[in-house]
CSV table of C-alpha atoms and ligand atoms in Angstrom, one decimal:
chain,number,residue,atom,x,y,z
A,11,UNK,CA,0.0,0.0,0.0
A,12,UNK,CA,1.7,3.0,-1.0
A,13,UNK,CA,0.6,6.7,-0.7
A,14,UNK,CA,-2.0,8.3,-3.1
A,15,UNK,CA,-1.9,11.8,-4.8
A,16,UNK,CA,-5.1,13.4,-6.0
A,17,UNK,CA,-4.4,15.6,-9.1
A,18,UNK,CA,-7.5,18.0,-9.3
A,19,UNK,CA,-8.4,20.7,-11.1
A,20,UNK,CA,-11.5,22.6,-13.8
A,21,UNK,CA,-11.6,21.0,-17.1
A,22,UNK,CA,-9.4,21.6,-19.9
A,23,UNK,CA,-6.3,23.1,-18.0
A,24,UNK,CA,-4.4,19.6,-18.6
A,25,UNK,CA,-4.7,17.2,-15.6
A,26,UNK,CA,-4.9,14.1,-18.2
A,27,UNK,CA,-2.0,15.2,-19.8
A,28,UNK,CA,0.4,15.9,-17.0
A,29,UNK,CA,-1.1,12.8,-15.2
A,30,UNK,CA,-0.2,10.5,-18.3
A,31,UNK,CA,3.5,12.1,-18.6
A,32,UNK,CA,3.1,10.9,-14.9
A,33,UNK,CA,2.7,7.4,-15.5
A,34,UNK,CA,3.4,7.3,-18.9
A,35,UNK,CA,0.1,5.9,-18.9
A,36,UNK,CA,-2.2,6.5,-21.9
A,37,UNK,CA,-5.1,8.2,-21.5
A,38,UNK,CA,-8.2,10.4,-23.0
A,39,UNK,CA,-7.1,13.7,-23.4
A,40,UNK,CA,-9.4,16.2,-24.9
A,41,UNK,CA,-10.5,19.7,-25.7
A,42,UNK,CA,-13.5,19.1,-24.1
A,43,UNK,CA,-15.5,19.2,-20.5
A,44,UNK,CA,-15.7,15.9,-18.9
A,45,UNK,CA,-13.6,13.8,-20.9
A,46,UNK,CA,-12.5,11.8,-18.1
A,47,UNK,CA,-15.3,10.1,-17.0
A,48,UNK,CA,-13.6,7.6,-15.0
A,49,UNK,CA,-10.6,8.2,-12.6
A,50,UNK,CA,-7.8,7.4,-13.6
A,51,UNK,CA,-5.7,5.7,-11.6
A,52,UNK,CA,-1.8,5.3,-11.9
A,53,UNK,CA,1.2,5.0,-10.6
A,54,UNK,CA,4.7,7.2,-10.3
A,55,UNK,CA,7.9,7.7,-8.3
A,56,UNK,CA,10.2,10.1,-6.9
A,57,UNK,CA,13.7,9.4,-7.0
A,58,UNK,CA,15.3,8.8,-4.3
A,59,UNK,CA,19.1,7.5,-3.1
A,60,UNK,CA,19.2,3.9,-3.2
A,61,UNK,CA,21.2,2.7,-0.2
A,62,UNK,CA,22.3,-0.6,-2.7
A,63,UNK,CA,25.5,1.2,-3.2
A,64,UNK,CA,26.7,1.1,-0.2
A,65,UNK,CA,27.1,-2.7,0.1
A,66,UNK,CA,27.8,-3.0,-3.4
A,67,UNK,CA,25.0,-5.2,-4.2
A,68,UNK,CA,21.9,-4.8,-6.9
A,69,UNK,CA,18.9,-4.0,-5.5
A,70,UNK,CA,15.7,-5.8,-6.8
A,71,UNK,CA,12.7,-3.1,-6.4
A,72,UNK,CA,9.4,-5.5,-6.3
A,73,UNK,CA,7.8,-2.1,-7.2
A,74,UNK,CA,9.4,0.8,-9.5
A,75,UNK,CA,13.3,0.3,-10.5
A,76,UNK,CA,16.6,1.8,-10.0
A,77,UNK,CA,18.6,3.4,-12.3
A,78,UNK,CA,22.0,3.8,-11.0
A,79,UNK,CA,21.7,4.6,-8.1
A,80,UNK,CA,18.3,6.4,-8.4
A,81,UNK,CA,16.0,4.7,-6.7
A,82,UNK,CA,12.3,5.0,-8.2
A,83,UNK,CA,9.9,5.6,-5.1
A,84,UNK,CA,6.5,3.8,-6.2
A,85,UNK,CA,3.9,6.5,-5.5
A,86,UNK,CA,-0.2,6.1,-6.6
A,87,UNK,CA,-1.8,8.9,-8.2
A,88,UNK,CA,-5.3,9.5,-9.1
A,89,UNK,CA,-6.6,12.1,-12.1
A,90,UNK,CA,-10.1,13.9,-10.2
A,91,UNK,CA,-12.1,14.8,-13.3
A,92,UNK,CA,-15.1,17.3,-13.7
A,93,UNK,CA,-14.3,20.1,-10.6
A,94,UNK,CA,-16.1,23.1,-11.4
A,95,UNK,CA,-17.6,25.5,-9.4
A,96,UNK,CA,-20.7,24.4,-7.6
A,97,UNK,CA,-19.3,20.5,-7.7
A,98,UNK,CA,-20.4,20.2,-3.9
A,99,UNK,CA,-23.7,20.7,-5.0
A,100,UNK,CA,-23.4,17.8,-7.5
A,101,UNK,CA,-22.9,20.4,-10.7
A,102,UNK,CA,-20.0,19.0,-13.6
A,103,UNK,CA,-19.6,15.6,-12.3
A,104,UNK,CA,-20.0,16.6,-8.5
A,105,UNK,CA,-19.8,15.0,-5.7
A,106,UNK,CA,-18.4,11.4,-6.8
A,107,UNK,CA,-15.2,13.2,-8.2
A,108,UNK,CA,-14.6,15.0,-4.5
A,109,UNK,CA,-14.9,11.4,-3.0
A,110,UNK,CA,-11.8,10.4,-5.0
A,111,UNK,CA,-9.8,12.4,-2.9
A,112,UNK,CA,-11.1,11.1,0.1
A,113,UNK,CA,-8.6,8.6,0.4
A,114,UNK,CA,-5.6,10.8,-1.0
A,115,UNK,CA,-2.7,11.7,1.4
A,116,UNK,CA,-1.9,15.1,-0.5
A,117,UNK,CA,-3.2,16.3,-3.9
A,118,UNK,CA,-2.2,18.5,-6.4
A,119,UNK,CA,-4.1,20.9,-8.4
A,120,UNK,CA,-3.3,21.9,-11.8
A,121,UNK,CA,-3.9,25.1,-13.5
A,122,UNK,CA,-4.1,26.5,-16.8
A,123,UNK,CA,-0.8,28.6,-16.8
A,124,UNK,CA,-1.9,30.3,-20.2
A,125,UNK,CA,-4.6,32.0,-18.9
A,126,UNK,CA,-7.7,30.6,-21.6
A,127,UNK,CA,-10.1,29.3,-19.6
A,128,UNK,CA,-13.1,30.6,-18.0
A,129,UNK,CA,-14.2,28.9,-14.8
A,130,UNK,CA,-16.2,26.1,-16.2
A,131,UNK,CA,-12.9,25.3,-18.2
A,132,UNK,CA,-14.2,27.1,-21.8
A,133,UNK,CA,-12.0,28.8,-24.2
A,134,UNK,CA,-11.4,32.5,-24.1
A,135,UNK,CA,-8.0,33.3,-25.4
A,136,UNK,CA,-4.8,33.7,-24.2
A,137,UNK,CA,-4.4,35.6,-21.2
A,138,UNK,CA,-7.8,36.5,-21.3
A,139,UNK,CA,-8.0,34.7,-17.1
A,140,UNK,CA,-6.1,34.9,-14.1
A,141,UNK,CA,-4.4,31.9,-13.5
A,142,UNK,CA,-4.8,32.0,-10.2
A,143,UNK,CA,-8.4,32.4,-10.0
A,144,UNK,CA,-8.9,29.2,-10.2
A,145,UNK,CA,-6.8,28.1,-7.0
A,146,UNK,CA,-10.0,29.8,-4.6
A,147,UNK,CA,-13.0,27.7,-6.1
A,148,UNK,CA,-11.2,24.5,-6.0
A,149,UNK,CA,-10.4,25.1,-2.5
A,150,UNK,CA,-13.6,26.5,-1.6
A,151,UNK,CA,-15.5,23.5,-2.9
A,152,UNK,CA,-13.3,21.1,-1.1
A,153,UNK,CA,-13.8,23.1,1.8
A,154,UNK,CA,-17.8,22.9,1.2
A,155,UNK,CA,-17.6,19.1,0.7
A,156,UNK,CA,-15.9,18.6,3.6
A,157,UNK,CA,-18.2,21.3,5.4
A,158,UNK,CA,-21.3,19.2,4.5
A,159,UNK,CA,-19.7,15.3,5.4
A,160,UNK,CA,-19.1,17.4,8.7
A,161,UNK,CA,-22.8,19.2,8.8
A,162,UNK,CA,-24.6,15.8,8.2
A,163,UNK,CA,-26.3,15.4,12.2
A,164,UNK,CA,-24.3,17.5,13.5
A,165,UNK,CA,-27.3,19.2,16.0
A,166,UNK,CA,-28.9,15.9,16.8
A,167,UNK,CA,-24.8,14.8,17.6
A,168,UNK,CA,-23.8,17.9,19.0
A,169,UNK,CA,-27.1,17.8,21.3
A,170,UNK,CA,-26.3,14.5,22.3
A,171,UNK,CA,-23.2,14.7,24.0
A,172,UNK,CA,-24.2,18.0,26.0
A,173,UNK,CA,-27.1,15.5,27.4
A,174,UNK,CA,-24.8,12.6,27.5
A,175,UNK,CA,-21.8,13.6,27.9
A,176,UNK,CA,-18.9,12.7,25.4
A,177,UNK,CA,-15.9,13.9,23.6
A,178,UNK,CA,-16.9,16.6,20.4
A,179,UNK,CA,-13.7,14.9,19.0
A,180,UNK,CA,-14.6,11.9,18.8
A,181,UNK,CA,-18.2,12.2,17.4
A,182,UNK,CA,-16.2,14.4,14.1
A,183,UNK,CA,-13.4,11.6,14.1
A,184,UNK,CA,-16.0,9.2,13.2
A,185,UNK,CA,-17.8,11.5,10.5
A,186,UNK,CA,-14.6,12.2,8.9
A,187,UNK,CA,-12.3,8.7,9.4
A,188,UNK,CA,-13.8,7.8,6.3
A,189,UNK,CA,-11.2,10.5,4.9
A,190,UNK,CA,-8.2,9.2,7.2
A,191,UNK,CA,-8.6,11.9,9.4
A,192,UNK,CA,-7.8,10.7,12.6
A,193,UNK,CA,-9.3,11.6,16.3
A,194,UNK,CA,-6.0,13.4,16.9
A,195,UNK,CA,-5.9,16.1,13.6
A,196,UNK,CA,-9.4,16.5,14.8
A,197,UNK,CA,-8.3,17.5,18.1
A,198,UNK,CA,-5.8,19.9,16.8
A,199,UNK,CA,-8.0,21.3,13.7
A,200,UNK,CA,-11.1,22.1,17.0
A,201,UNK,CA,-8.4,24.3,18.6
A,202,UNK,CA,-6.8,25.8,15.6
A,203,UNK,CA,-10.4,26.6,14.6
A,204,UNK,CA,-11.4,28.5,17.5
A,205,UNK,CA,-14.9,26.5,17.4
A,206,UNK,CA,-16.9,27.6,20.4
A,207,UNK,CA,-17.0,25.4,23.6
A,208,UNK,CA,-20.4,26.2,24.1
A,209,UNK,CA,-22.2,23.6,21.8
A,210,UNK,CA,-25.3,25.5,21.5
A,211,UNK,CA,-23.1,28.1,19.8
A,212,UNK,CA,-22.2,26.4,17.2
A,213,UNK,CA,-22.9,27.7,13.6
A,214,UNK,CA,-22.3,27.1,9.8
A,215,UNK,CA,-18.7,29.4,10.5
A,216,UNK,CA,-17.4,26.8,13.0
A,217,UNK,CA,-18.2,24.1,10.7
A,218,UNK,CA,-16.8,26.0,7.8
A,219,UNK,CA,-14.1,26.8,9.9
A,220,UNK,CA,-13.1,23.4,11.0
A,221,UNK,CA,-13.2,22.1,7.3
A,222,UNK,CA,-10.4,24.5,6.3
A,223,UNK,CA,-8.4,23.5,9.4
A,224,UNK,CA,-8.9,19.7,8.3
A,225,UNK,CA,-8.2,20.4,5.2
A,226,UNK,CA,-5.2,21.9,5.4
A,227,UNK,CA,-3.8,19.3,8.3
A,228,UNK,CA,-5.1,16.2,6.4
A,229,UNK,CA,-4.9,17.2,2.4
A,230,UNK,CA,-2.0,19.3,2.2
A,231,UNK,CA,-0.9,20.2,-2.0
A,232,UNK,CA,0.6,22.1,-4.0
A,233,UNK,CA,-0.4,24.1,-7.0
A,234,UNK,CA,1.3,23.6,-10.6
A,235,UNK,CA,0.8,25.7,-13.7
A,236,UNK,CA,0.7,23.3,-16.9
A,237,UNK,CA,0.4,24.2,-20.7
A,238,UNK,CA,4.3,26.2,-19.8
A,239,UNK,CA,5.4,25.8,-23.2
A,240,UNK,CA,3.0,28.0,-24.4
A,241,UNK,CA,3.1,30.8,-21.8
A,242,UNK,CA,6.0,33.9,-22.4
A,243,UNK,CA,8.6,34.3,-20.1
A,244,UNK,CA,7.2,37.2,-17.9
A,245,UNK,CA,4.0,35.1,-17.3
A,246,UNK,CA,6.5,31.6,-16.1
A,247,UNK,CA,7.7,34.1,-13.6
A,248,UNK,CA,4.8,35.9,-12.1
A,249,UNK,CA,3.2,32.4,-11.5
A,250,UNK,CA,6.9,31.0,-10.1
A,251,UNK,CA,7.1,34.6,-8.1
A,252,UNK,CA,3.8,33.4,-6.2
A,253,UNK,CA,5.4,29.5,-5.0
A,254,UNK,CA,3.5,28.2,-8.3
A,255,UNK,CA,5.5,25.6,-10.2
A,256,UNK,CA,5.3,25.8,-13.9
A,257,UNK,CA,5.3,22.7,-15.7
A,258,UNK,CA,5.1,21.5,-19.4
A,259,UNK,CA,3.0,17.9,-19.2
A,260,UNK,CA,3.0,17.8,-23.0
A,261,UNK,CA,6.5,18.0,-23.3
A,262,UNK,CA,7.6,15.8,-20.4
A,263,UNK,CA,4.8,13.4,-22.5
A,264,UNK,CA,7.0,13.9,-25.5
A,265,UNK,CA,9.9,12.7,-23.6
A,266,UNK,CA,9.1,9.9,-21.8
A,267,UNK,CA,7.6,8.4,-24.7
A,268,UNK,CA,10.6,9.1,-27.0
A,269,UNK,CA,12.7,7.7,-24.1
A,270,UNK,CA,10.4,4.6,-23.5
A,271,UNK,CA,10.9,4.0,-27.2
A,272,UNK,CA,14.8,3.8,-26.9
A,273,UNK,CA,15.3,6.9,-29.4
A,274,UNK,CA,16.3,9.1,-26.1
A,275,UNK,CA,18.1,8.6,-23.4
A,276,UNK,CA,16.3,10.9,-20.9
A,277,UNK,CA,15.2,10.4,-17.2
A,278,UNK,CA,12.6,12.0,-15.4
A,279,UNK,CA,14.0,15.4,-14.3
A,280,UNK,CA,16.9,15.6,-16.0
A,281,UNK,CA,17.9,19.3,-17.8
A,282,UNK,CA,18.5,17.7,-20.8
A,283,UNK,CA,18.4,14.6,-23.1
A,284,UNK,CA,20.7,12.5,-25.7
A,285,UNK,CA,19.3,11.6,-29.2
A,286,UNK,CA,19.9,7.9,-29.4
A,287,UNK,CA,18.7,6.8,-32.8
A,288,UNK,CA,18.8,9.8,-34.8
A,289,UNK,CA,18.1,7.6,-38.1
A,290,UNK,CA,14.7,6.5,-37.2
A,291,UNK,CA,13.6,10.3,-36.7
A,292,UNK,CA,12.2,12.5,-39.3
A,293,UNK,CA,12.8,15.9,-39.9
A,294,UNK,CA,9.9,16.8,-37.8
A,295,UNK,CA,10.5,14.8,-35.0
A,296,UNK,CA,14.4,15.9,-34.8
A,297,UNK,CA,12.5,19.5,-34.5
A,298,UNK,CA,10.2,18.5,-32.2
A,299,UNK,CA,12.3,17.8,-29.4
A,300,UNK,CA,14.8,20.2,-30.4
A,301,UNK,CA,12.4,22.7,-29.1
A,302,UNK,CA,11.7,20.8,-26.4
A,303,UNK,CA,15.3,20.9,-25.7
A,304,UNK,CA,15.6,24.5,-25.8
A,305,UNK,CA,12.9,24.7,-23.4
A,306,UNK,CA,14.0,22.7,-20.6
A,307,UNK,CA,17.4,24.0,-20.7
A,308,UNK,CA,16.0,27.5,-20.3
A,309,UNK,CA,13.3,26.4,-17.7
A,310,UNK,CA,15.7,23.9,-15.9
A,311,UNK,CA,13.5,21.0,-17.0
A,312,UNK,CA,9.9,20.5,-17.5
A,313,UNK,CA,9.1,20.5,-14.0
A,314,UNK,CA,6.7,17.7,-13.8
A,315,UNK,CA,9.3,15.6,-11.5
A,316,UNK,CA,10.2,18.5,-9.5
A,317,UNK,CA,6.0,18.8,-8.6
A,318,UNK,CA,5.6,15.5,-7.3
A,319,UNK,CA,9.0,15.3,-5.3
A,320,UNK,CA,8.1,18.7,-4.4
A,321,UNK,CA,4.8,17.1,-2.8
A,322,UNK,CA,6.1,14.3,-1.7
A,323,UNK,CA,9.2,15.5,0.3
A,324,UNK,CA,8.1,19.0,1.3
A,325,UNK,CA,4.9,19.2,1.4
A,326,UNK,CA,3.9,16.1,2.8
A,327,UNK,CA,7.1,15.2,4.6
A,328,UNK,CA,7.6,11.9,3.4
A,329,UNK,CA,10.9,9.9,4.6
A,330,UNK,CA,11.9,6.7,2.3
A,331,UNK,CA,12.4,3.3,4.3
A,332,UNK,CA,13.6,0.0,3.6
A,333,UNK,CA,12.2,-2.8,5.3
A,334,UNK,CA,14.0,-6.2,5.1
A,335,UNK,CA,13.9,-9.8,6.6
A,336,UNK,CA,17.8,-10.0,6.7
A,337,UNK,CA,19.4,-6.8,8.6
A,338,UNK,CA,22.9,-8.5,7.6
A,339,UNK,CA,22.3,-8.6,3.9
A,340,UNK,CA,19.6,-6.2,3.5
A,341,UNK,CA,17.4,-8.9,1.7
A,342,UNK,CA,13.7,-10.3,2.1
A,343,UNK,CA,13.7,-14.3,2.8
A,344,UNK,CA,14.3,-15.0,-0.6
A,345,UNK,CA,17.5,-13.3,-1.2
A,346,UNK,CA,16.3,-10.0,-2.7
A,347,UNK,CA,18.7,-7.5,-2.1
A,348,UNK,CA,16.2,-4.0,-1.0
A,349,UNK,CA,12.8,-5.4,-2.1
A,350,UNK,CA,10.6,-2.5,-0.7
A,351,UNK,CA,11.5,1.3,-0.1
A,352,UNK,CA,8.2,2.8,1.6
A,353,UNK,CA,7.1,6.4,2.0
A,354,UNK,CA,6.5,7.3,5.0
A,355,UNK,CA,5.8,10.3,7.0
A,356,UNK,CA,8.6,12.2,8.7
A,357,UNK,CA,8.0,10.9,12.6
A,358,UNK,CA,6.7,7.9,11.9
A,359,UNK,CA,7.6,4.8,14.0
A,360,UNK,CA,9.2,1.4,14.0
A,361,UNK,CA,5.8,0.2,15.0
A,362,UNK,CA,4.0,2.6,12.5
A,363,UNK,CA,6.5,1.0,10.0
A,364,UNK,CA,5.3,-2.7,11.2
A,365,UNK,CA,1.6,-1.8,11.1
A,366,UNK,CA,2.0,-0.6,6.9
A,367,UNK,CA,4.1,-3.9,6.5
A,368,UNK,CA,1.0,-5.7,8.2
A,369,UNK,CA,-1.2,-5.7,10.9
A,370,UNK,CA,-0.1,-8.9,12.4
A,371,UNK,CA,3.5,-7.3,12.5
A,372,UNK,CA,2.0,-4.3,14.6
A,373,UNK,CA,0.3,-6.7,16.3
A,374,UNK,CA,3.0,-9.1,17.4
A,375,UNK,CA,5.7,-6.2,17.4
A,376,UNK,CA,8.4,-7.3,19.7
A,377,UNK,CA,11.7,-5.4,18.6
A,378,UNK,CA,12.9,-3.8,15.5
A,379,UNK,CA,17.1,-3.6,14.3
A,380,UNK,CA,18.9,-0.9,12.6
A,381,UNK,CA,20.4,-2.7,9.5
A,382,UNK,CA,23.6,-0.5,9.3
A,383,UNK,CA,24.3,-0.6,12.8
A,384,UNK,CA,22.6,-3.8,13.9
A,385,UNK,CA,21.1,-1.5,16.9
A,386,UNK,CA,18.1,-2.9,18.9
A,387,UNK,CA,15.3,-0.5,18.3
A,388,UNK,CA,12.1,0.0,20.7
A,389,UNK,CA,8.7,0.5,19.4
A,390,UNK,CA,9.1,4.8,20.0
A,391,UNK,CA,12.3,4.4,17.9
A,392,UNK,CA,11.7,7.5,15.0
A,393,UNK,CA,12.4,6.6,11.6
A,394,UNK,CA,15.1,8.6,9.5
A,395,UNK,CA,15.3,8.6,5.7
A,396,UNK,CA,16.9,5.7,4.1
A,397,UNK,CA,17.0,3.8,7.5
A,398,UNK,CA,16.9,0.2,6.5
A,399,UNK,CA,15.3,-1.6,9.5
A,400,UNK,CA,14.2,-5.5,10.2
A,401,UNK,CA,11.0,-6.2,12.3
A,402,UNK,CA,10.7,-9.0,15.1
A,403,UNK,CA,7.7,-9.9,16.1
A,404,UNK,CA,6.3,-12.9,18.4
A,405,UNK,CA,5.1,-14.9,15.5
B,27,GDP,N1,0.9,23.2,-25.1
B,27,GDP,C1,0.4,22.4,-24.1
B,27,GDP,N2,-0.8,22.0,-24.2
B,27,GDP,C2,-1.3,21.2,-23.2
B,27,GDP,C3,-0.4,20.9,-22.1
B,27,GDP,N3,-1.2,20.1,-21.2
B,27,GDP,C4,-2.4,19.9,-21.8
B,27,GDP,N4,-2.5,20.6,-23.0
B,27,GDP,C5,-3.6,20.7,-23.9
B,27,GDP,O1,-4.8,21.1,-23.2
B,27,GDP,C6,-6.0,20.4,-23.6
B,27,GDP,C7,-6.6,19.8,-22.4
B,27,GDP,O2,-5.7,18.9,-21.8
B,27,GDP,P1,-6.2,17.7,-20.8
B,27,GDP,O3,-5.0,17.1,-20.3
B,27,GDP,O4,-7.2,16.8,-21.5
B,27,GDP,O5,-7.0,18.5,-19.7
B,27,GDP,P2,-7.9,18.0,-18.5
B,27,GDP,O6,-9.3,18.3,-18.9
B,27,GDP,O7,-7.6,18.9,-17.4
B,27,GDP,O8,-7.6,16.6,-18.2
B,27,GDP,C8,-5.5,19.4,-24.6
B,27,GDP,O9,-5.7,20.0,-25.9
B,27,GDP,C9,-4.0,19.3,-24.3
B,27,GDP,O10,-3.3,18.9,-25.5
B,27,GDP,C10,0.9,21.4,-22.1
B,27,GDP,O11,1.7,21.2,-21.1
B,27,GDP,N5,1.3,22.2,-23.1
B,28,MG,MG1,-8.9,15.0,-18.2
């Protein structure tokens, strides 16, 4: 089980697109409103350093690969079609598209760096929109769809535990562990919200209130302008200026597909790329990526890497860790050298790591040992990146 990223956004502004350079997956992309009818799911990695080196052994990923070195971090993402203003209400493809995110750990939300597209994700012209604009309704409705999971019996909830006693906590926890909000977060989000201790006080603000708090405790993300290859200069920086990051999905789509094909040698992120068959490329195609070229070299690379690792180790604080069978050659029982590197959030346990291994690991937890120093590890023992770490339990 590995961690999910929601990438949301209106129509048109090039979710499929950047999701597919992703995953090099292929999928519908369109000029249209509500191509994606169905979610897409797919998977991608962030690179990370593969601690093989360092016993001079290959590494066999079960999941993702490793090039040199590079370690590709399996991550899950998920492309949330049809978000457009009103969506909580069920307008565009409402509500069923928000409850694809209810199980993502971060998301990211793509706009239309160009500026073309009125709110509903129509055509204008260039420049004719403020990017930007867009980043208030999609939070907004997130906001509102979390607002109304929380509204749903609140009163007849709320009224209970002022006869009955009971923790406010724990009544939301249950409303909202459907999202993997824990009772915790909720704790936290109640104070951060300022929500009145007086129950009877309690109003559409405090509800509103504690959504945004959830919100941005539980669903962090980060905001990435796409269609870059067709915006000026000035406009890359104004949206860069503001912590946006501009991206080109089409042309990191051009590469990985030229690479997958063996005619470059290009990995994701990299500034630049080798032509490796020049003899099986027309005239075109040669020009194609040529301006491609000149474009990532100017812009540092497409960006579409840098987003997701971006998400992934800033935003949501993710640590990598190996888990093996075999702290003394780093293996699993059947001799594979670094089988599974998990993400994992930055505090996270020995026994938190045991629990995503399996439950009956958590369960039966009895000691855990650091692979590089053979160290005996409690249960409270705190993770750090690229620990590799073996798990006893009692079974
Ligand atoms: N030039 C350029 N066009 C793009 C880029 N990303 C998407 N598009 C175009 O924008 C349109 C909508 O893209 P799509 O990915 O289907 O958007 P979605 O509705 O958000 O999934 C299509 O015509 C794409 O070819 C990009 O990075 N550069
Ligand atoms: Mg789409």
């Amino acid at each position: 089980m590995s961690m999910l990223v929601g990438i949301i956004g209106k129509p048109n502004v090039g979710k499929s697109t950047f999701f597919s350079a992703l995953t090099e997956n292929q999928v519908e992309i369109g000029n249209y409103p509500f191509t994606t009818i169905e979610s897409n799911k797919g998977v991608t990695y962030v690179r990370s350093k593969c601690p093989h080196v360092e016993i001079g052994r290959k590494c066999s990923p079960k999941f993702g690969k490793c090039n040199e070195g590079v370690r590709m971090v399996p991550v899950e993402i998920i492309d949330v079609a049809g978000l457009v203003p009103g969506a909580h209400e069920g307008k565009g493809l409402g509500n069923k598209f928000l409850d694809d995110l209810r199980r993502a750990d971060g998301f990211i939300q793509v706009i239309d760096g160009t500026g073309s597209l009125d709110r509903n994700g129509n055509f204008v012209g260039h420049g004719k929109f403020d990017p930007l604009d867009d980043s208030n309704f999609v939070h907004e409705e997130i906001v509102l769809w979390l607002s109304s999971i929380i509204s749903d019996g609140l009163i007849k909830g709320l009224r209970k535990i002022e006869s009955e006693g009971g923790k406010i906590e724990t009544f939301i926890a249950t409303k909202v562990s459907g999202l993997g909000i824990d009772e915790k977060t909720v704790s936290v989000a109640l104070k951060r919200a300022g929500v009145p201790s007086n129950l009877r006080e309690w109003n559409d603000d405090s509800t509103k209130n504690l959504a945004e708090e959830l919100i941005s405790l539980s669903k962090p993300g980060i905001i990435v302008a796409t269609k870059g290859d067709k915006m000026t200069p000035d406009e890359r920086k104004k949206l860069t200026e503001k912590g946006v990051i501009v991206v080109s999905g089409d042309y990191e789509l051009v590469l990985r597909r030229a690479a997958k094909a063996g005619l470059i040698e290009y990995n994701p992120g990299d500034k630049d790329f080798r032509i490796l068959k020049e003899d099986k490329l027309n005239k075109e195609q040669i020009n194609a990526l040529e301006a491609v070229r000149s474009y990532i070299r100017e812009n540092n690379g497409t960006g579409v890497q840098e987003a997701i690792e971006k998400l992934v180790y800033n935003v949501l604080k993710m640590i990598v860790v190996y888990p093996v069978e075999d702290e003394t050659h780093w293996t699993d029982k059947a001799g594979n050298v670094l089988p599974d590197a998990l993400l994992m959030r930055d505090g996270s346990t020995a026994l938190d790591l045991a629990f995503k291994i399996h439950t009956d690991l958590g369960n039966n937890f009895i000691r855990a040992i650091n692979g590089r120093s053979k160290r005996i590890l409690g249960k409270e023992y705190i993770l750090k990146d690229n620990d590799i770490i073996k798990i006893i339990s009692s079974h």
